[in-house]
Each structure stands twice: as structure tokens, then as C-alpha cells.
mmCIF file of C-alpha atoms in Angstrom:
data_model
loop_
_atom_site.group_PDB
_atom_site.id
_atom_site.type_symbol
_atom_site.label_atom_id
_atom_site.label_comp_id
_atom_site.label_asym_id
_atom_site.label_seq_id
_atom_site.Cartn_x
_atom_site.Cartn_y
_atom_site.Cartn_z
ATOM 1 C CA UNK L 20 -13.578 15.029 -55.375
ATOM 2 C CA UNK L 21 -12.647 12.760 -58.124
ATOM 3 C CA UNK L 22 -9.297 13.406 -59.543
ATOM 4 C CA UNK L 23 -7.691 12.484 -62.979
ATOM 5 C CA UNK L 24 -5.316 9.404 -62.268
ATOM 6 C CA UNK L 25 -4.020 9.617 -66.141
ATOM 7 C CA UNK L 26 -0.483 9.539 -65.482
ATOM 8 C CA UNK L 27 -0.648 6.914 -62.600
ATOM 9 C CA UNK L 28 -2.556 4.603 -64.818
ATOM 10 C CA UNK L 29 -0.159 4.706 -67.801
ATOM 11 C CA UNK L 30 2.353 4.147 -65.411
ATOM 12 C CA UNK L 31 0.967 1.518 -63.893
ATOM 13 C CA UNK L 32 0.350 -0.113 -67.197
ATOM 14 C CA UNK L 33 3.969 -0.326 -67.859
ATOM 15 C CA UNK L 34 5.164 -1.287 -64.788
ATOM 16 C CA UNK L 35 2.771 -3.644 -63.725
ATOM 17 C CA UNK L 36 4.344 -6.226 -66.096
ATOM 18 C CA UNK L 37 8.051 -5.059 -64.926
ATOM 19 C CA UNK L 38 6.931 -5.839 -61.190
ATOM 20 C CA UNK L 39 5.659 -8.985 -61.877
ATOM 21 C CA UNK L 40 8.297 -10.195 -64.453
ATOM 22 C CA UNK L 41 10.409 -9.502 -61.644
ATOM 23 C CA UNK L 42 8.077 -11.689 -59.284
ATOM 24 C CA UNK L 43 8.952 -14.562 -61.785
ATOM 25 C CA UNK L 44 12.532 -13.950 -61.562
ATOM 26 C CA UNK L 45 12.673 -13.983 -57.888
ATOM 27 C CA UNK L 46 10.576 -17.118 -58.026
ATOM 28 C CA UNK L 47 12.972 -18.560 -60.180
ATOM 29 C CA UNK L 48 16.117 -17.601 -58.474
ATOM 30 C CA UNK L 49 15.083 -19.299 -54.968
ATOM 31 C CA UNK L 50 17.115 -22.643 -55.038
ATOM 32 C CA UNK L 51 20.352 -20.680 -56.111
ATOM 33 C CA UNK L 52 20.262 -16.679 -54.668
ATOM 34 C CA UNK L 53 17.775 -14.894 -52.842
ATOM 35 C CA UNK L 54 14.336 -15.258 -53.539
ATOM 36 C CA UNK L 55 11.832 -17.644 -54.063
ATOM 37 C CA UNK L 56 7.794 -18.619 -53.427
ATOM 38 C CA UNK L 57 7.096 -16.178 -51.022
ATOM 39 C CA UNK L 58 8.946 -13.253 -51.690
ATOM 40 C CA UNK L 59 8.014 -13.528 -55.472
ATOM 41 C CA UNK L 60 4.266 -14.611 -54.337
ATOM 42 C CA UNK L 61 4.371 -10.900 -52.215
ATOM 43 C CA UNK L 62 5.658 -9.227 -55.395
ATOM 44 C CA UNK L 63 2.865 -10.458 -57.422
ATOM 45 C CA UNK L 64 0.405 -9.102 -55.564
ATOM 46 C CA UNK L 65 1.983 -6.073 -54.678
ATOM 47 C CA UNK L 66 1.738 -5.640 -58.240
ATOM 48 C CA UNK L 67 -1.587 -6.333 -58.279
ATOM 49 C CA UNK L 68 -2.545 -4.024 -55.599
ATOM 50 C CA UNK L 69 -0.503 -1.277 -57.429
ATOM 51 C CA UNK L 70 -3.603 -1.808 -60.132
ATOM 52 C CA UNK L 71 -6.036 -1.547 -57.506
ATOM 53 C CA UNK L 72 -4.116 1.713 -56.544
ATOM 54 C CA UNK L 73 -4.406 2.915 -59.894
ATOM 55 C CA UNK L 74 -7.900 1.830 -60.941
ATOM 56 C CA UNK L 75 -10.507 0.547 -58.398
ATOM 57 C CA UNK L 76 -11.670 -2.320 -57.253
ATOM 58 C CA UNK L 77 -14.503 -3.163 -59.746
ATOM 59 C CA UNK L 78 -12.053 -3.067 -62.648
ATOM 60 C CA UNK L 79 -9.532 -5.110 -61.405
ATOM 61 C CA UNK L 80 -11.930 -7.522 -60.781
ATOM 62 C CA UNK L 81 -12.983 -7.446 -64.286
ATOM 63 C CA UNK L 82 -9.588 -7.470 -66.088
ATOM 64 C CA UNK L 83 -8.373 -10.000 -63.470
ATOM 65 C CA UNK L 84 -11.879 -11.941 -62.670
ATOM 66 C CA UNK L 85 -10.243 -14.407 -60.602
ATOM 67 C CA UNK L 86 -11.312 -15.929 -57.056
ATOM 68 C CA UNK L 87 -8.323 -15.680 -54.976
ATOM 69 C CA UNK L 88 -9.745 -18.298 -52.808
ATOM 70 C CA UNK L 89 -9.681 -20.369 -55.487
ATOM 71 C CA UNK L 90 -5.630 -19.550 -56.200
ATOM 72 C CA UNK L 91 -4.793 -19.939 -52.568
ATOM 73 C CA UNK L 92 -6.519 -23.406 -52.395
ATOM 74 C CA UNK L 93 -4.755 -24.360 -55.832
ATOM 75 C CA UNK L 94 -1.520 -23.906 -53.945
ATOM 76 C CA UNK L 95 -2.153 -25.695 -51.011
ATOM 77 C CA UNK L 96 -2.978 -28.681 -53.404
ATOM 78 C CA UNK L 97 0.555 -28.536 -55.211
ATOM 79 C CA UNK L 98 2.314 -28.094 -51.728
ATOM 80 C CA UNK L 99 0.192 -31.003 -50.536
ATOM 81 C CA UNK L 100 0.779 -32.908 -53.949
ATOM 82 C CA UNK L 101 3.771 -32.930 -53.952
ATOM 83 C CA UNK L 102 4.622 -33.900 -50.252
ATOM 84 C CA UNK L 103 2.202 -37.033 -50.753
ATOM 85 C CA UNK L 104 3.553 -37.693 -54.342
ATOM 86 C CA UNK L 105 6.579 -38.814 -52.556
ATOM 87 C CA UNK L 106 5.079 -41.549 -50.486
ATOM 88 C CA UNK L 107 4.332 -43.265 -54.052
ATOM 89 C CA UNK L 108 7.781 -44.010 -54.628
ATOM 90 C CA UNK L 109 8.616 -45.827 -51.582
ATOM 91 C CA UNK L 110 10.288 -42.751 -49.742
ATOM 92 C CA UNK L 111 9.304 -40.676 -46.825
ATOM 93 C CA UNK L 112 7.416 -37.766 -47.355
ATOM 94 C CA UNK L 113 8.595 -34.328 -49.111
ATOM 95 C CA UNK L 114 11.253 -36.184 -50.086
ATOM 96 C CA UNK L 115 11.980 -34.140 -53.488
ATOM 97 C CA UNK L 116 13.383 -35.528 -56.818
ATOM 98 C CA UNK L 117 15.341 -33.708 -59.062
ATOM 99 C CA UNK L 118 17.223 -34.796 -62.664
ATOM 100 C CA UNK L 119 18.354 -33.019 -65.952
ATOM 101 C CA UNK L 120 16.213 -33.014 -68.664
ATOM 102 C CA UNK L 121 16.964 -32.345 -72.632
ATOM 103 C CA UNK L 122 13.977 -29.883 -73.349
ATOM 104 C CA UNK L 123 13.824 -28.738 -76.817
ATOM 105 C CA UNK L 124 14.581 -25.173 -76.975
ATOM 106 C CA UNK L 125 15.946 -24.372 -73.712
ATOM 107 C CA UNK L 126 17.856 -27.168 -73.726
ATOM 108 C CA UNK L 127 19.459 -28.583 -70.427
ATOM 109 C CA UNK L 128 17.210 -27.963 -67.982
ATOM 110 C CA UNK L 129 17.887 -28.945 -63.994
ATOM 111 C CA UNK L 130 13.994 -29.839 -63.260
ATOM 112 C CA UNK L 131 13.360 -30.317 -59.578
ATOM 113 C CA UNK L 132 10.108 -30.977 -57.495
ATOM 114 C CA UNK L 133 10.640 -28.576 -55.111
ATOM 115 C CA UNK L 134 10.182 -25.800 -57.571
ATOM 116 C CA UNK L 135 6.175 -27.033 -57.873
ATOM 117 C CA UNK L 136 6.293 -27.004 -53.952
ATOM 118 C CA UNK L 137 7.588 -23.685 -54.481
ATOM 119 C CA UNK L 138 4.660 -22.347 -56.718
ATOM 120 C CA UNK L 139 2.371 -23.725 -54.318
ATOM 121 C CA UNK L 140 3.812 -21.462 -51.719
ATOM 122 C CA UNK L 141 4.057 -18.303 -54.284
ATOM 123 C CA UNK L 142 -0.009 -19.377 -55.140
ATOM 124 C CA UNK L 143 -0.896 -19.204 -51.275
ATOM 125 C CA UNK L 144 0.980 -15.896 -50.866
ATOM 126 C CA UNK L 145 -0.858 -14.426 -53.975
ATOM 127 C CA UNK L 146 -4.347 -16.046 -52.699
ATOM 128 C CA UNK L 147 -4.070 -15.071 -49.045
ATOM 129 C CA UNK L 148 -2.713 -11.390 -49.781
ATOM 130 C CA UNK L 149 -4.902 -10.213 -52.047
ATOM 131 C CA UNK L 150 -8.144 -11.992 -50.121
ATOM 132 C CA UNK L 151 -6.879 -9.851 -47.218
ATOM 133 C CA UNK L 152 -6.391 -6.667 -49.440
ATOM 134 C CA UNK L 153 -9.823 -7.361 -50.822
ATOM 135 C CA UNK L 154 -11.921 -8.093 -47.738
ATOM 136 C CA UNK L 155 -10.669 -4.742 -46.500
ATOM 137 C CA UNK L 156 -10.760 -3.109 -49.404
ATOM 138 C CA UNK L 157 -14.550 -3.689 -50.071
ATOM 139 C CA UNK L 158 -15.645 -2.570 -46.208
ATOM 140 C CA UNK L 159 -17.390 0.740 -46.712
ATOM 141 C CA UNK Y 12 -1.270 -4.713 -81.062
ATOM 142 C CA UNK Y 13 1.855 -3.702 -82.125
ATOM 143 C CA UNK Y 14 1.973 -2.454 -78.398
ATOM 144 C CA UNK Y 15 1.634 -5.343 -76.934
ATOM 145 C CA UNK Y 16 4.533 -6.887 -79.146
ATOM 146 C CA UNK Y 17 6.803 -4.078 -77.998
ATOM 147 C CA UNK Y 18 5.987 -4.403 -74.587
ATOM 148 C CA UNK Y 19 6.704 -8.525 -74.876
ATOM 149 C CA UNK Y 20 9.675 -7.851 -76.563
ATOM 150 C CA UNK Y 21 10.762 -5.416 -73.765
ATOM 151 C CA UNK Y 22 9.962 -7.361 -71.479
ATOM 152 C CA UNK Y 23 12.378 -10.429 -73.069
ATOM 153 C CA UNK Y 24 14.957 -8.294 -72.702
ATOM 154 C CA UNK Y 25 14.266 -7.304 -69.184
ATOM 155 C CA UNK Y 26 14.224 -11.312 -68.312
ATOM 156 C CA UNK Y 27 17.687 -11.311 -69.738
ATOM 157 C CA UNK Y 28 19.076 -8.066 -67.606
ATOM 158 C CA UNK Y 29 17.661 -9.818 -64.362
ATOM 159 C CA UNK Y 30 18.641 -13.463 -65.092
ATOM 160 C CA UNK Y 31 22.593 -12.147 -66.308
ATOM 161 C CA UNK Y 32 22.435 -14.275 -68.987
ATOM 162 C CA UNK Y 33 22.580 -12.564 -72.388
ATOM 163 C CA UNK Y 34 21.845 -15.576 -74.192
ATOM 164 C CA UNK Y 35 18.560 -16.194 -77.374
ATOM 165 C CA UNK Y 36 17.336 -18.715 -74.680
ATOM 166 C CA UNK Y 37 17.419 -16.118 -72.099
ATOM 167 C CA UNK Y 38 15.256 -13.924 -74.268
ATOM 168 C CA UNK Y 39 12.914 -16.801 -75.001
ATOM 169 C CA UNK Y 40 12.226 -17.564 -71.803
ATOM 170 C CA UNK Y 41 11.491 -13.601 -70.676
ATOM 171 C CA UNK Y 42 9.121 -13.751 -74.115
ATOM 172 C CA UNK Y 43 7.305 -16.631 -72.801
ATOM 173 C CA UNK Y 44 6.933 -15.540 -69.053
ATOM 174 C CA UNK Y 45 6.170 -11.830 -70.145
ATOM 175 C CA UNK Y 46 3.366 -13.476 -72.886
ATOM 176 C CA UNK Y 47 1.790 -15.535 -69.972
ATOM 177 C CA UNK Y 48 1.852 -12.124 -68.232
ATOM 178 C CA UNK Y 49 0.265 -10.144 -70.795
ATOM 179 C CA UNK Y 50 -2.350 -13.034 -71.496
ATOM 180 C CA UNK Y 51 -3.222 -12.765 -67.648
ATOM 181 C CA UNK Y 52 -3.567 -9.047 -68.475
ATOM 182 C CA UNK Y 53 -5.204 -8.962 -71.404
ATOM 183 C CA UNK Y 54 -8.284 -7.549 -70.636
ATOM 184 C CA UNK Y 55 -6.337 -4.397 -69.851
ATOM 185 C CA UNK Y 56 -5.477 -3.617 -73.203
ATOM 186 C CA UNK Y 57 -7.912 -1.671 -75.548
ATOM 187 C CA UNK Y 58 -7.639 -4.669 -78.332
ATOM 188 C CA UNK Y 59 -7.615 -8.239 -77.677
ATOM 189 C CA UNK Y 60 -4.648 -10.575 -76.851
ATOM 190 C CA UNK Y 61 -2.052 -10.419 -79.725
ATOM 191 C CA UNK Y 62 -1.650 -14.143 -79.664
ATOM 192 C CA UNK Y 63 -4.950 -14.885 -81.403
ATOM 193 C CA UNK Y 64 -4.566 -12.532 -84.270
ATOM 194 C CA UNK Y 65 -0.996 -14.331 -84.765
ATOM 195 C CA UNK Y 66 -2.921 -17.469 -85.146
ATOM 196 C CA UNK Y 67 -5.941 -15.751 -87.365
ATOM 197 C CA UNK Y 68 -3.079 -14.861 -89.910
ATOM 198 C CA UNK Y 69 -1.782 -18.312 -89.741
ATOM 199 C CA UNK Y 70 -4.732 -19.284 -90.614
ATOM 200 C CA UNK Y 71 -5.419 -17.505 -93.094
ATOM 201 C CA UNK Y 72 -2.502 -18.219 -94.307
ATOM 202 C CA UNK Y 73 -3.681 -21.930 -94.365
ATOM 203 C CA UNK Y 74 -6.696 -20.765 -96.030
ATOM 204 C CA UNK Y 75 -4.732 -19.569 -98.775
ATOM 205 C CA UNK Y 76 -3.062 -22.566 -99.513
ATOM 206 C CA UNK Y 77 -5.799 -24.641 -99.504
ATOM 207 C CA UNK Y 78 -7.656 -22.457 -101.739
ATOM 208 C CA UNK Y 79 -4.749 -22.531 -104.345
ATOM 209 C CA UNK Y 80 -4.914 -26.473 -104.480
ATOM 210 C CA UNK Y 81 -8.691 -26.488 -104.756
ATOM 211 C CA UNK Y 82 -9.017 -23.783 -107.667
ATOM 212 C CA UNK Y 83 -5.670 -25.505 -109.612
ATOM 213 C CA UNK Y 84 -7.430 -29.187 -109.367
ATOM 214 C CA UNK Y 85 -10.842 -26.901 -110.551
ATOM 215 C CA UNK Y 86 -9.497 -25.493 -113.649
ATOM 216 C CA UNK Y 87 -8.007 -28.659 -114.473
ATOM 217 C CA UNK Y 88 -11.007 -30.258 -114.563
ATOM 218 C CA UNK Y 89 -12.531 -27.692 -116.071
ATOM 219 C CA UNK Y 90 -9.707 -27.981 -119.091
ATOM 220 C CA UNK Y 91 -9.652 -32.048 -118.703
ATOM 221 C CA UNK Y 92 -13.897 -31.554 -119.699
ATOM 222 C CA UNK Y 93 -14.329 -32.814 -123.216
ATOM 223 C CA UNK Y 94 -18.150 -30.194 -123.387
ATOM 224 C CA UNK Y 95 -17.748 -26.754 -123.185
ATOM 225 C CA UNK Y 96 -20.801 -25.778 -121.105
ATOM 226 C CA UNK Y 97 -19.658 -22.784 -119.079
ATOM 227 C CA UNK Y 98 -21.519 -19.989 -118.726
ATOM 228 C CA UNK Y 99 -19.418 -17.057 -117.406
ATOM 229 C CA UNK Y 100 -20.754 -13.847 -116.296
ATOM 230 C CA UNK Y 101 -19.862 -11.273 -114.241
ATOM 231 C CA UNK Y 102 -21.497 -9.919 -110.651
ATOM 232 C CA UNK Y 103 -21.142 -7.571 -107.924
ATOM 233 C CA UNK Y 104 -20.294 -8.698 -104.190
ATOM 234 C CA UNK Y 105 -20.846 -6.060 -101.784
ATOM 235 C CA UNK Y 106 -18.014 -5.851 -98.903
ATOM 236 C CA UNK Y 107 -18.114 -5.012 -95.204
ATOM 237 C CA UNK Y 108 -14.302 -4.614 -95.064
ATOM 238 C CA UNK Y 109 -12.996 -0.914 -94.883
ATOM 239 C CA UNK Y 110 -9.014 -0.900 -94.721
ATOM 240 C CA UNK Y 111 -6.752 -0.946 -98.183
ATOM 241 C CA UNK Y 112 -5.247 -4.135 -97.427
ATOM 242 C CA UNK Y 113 -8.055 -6.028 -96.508
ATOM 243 C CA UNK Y 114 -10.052 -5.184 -99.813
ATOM 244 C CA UNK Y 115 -6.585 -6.099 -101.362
ATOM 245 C CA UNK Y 116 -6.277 -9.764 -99.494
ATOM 246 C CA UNK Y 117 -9.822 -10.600 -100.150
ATOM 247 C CA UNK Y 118 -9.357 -9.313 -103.986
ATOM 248 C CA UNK Y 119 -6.312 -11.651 -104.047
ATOM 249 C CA UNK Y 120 -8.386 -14.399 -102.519
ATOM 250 C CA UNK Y 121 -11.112 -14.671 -104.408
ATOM 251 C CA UNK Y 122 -8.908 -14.436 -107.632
ATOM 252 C CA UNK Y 123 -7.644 -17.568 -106.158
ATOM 253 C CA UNK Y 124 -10.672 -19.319 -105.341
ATOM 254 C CA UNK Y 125 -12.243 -21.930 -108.013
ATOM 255 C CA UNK Y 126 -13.819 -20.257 -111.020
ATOM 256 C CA UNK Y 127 -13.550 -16.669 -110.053
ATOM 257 C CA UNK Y 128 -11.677 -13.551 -110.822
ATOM 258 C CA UNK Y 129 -11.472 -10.070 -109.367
ATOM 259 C CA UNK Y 130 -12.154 -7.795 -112.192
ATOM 260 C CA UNK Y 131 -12.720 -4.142 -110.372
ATOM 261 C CA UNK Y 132 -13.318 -2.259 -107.444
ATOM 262 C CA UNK Y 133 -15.789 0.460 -107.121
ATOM 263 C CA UNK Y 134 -14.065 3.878 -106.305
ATOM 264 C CA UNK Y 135 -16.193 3.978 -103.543
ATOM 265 C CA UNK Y 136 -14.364 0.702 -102.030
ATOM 266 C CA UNK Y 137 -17.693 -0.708 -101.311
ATOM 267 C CA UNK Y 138 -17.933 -3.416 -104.532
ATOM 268 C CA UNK Y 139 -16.032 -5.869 -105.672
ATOM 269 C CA UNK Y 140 -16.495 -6.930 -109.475
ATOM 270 C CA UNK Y 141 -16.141 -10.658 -109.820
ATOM 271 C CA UNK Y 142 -15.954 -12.400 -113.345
ATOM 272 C CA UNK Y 143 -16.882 -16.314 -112.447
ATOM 273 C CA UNK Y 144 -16.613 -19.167 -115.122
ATOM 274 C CA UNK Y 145 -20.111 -20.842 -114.186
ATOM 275 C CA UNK Y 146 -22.701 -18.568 -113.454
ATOM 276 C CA UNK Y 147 -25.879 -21.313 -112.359
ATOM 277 C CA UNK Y 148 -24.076 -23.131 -109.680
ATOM 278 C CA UNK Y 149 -21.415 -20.650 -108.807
ATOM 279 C CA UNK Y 150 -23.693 -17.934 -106.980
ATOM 280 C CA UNK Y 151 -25.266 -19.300 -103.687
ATOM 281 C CA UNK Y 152 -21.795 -21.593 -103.291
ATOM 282 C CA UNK Y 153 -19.290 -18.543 -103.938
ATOM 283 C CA UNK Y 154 -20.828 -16.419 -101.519
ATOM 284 C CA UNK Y 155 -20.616 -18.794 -98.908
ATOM 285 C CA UNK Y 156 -16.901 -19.088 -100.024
ATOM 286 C CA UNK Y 157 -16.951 -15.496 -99.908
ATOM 287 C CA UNK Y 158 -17.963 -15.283 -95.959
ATOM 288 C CA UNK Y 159 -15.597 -17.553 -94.800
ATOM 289 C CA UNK Y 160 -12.883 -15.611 -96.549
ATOM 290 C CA UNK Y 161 -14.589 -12.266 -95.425
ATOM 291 C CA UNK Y 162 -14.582 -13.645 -91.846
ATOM 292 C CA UNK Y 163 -11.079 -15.005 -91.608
ATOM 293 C CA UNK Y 164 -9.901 -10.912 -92.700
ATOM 294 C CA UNK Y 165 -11.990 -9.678 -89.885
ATOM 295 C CA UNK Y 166 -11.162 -12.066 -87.408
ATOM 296 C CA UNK Y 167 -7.157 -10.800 -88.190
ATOM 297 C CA UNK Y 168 -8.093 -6.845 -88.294
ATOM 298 C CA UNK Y 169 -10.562 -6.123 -85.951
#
């Protein structure tokens, strides 16, 4: 029997976009508090799944036609880039940089390669978890 | 659309609550994470991403400008001429556009545009009335002015 998911869709609408602001803001918060790649990488998808809850499989894939493959591989290439990135400077490798920058609205900004290391990680998480979900998922 | 602004807004404001800082750049930031967000998302809204109907009205706002210029330097010319050879006349222009304020920004457009005036609308908001200062040339080149306006108003409303 198919029932009428109204109210768990508008919810999910709504707080979709709270779980994954969230997601940013633990992603964000990893060099100074709790948080970081992976934890905000497993909120992301958790997020996602909640839509996959909500509506099925075949939508999701249409609002979000993305091949998480794809995402997972993009991650491992930022990790990877920026591990070897270091060897161009003369210094072992993932040895990270960091330095203040003036940016124009946010002003000073502390800017530091391990943060792109870190959204290789949270890019991997996402990829990986929601293949898995997926695979599963579409076994009848 | 007006949802989605809400929602971006909210969602600013939500950046600031989790970050602790109750700062504008706080709130920019949240804006600008939660608008990457709701681009990602965007096919789950009923109308399309609310970003590219900011940039249809800045463009139309461009439009507008650049139409001003153009029918100004026009007239001029048309004053400047030492012959009088105008031949003015008056014509219908059947519109696709539905909504009060469209009709009314395309009726304030064309008055704008070189050589041409708004002079009624029909009750049944279907016809615009145009006075034009040349009628030989104007036609074929007016309605062509006429679409692009026509298109820019769609591309904001629909």
C-alpha cells in the first residue's frame, strides 16, 4: 500500500538544507573544535539519504543527477593533490602551508592547505556512503 | 522564488547561530554556503534557481539603459535632420505577456525605445497601441526590438 508521505516531504524540504548547512559548519570547524571532513562528509549524506527516505530513489537521482563515483574519485584527487603539491616546493610530502590572506569581503582570512585535504576526505565520505546506500538501495 | 530567498536568508542566520559569531560577515558567509546549497538543490523546487532571475532583472535593467541612450541619440538626430520626412502612424502589437506589471514594463519600454510610443492598451490586455515616428522602416526592425524586450520580461517572470 502506498501511503501519503506529505508531511515527511515538506519536512524534509526544510531540513534538508539545515542538515547540510550544518555539514558545512562541522567541516569548517575541524582545525579548531570538533568536527571536520568526515564527520561533516557523513552528515551530508545522511542528509541526502533523509531525501531518499522521503522521496525514492528515481527522484533523487533526478534532482541530484550526480555519479557518486565520480565525487568519491574527485576527492581522492584533492587528498592526493595536495600531498604531491608539496613535493614541488622542495619539502617532504603532506607537508601543509598555511598564511593570512586579505580577501575582500570577509576580510582576514587564515587559508590553510589542509582544509582542501580536508574536502577531499568530506568528498570520499559523501562518494563512498551514498554508493553503498545506493547499491543496496537499488537490489530488488 | 520568494521562498527560496526566505529559506537563504534563514539559512544566513542559522550559519551565524552555529559559527557564534553574530557578525554581517557571518551572515554572508551562511548566504553563500546556504546559496551553493540551494543551487545543488534546485531541481527540488517547483520554479527554477532564484539566482538566474536576479541576473534576468539585471539585465534587463541593462537593457533599459541602453535603450534610453539609443532612443535620446535617435531623436536627436531626428531633430538635428534639416528634411522633415517622417511618416508617423500608429499600429497594433499583439502581446504574449499576461501579468499587470509585465504589460506595464514592456509599455514603459517600448515608450523608451527609438521612435516609438505606447499610446493604449486594449481592455482585454491583449494589444498594445504603439504610435512610431517612421512608419516604412520602423515595422519589421521594431518588432524584432519588440521580442528581445518581450523575451527579457519572460525570462524574469516565468
Amino acid at each position: 500500500m502506498k501511503t501519503n508521505d506529505l508531511i515527511l516531504q515538506t519536512t524534509t524540504k526544510v531540513v534538508l538544507f539545515i542538515i547540510i548547512l550544518f555539514s558545512f559548519h562541522i567541516f569548517f570547524a575541524g582545525h579548531y573544535t570538533p568536527g571536520g571532513g568526515f564527520v561533516g562528509g557523513l552528515l551530508t549524506s545522511g542528509a541526502i539519504i533523509l531525501l531518499m527516505l522521503a522521496f525514492d530513489m528515481k527522484t533523487v537521482s533526478q534532482i541530484l543527477p550526480i555519479n557518486y563515483i565520480y565525487i568519491a574519485a574527485t576527492g581522492l584527487l584533492f587528498a592526493g593533490g595536495t600531498a604531491a603539491g608539496a613535493l614541488f616546493f622542495n619539502v617532504p610530502l603532506l607537508t601543509h602551508a598555511f598564511g593570512h590572506v586579505d580577501l575582500p569581503i570577509l576580510g582576514d582570512t587564515a587559508l590553510h592547505t589542509a582544509t582542501i585535504f580536508d574536502l577531499g576526505v568530506f568528498l570520499v565520505v559523501v562518494g563512498v556512503t551514498m554508493t553503498i546506500i545506493q547499491t543496496i538501495g537499488e537490489d530488488e | 522564488m520568494a521562498f527560496q530567498i526566505l529559506l537563504n536568508v534563514f539559512l544566513g542566520f542559522l550559519w551565524m547561530f552555529f559559527t557564534m559569531s553574530y557578525e554581517p560577515v557571518a551572515f554572508f558567509k551562511g548566504y553563500l554556503f546556504g546559496m551553493v546549497i540551494l543551487f545543488t538543490f534546485r531541481r527540488f523546487f517547483g520554479s527554477r534557481f532564484y539566482l538566474g532571475r536576479v541576473i534576468a532583472i539585471i539585465s534587463l535593467g541593462l537593457l533599459f539603459i541602453k535603450e534610453l541612450i539609443l532612443s535620446n541619440i535617435s531623436v536627436l538626430k531626428l531633430v538635428l535632420k534639416p528634411k522633415l520626412d517622417i511618416k508617423p502612424g500608429i499600429f497594433a502589437l499583439p502581446t504574449v505577456l499576461e501579468k499587470d506589471w509585465e504589460i506595464t514594463i514592456l509599455a514603459n519600454l517600448i515608450t523608451l525605445t527609438p521612435g516609438t510610443l505606447v499610446v493604449d492598451v486594449s481592455d482585454d490586455n491583449k494589444i498594445l497601441y504603439i504610435h512610431t515616428i517612421d512608419m516604412d522602416d520602423a515595422q519589421e526592425a521594431i518588432d524584432s526590438i519588440k521580442n528581445t524586450f518581450e523575451k527579457a520580461i519572460l525570462e524574469v517572470s516565468r
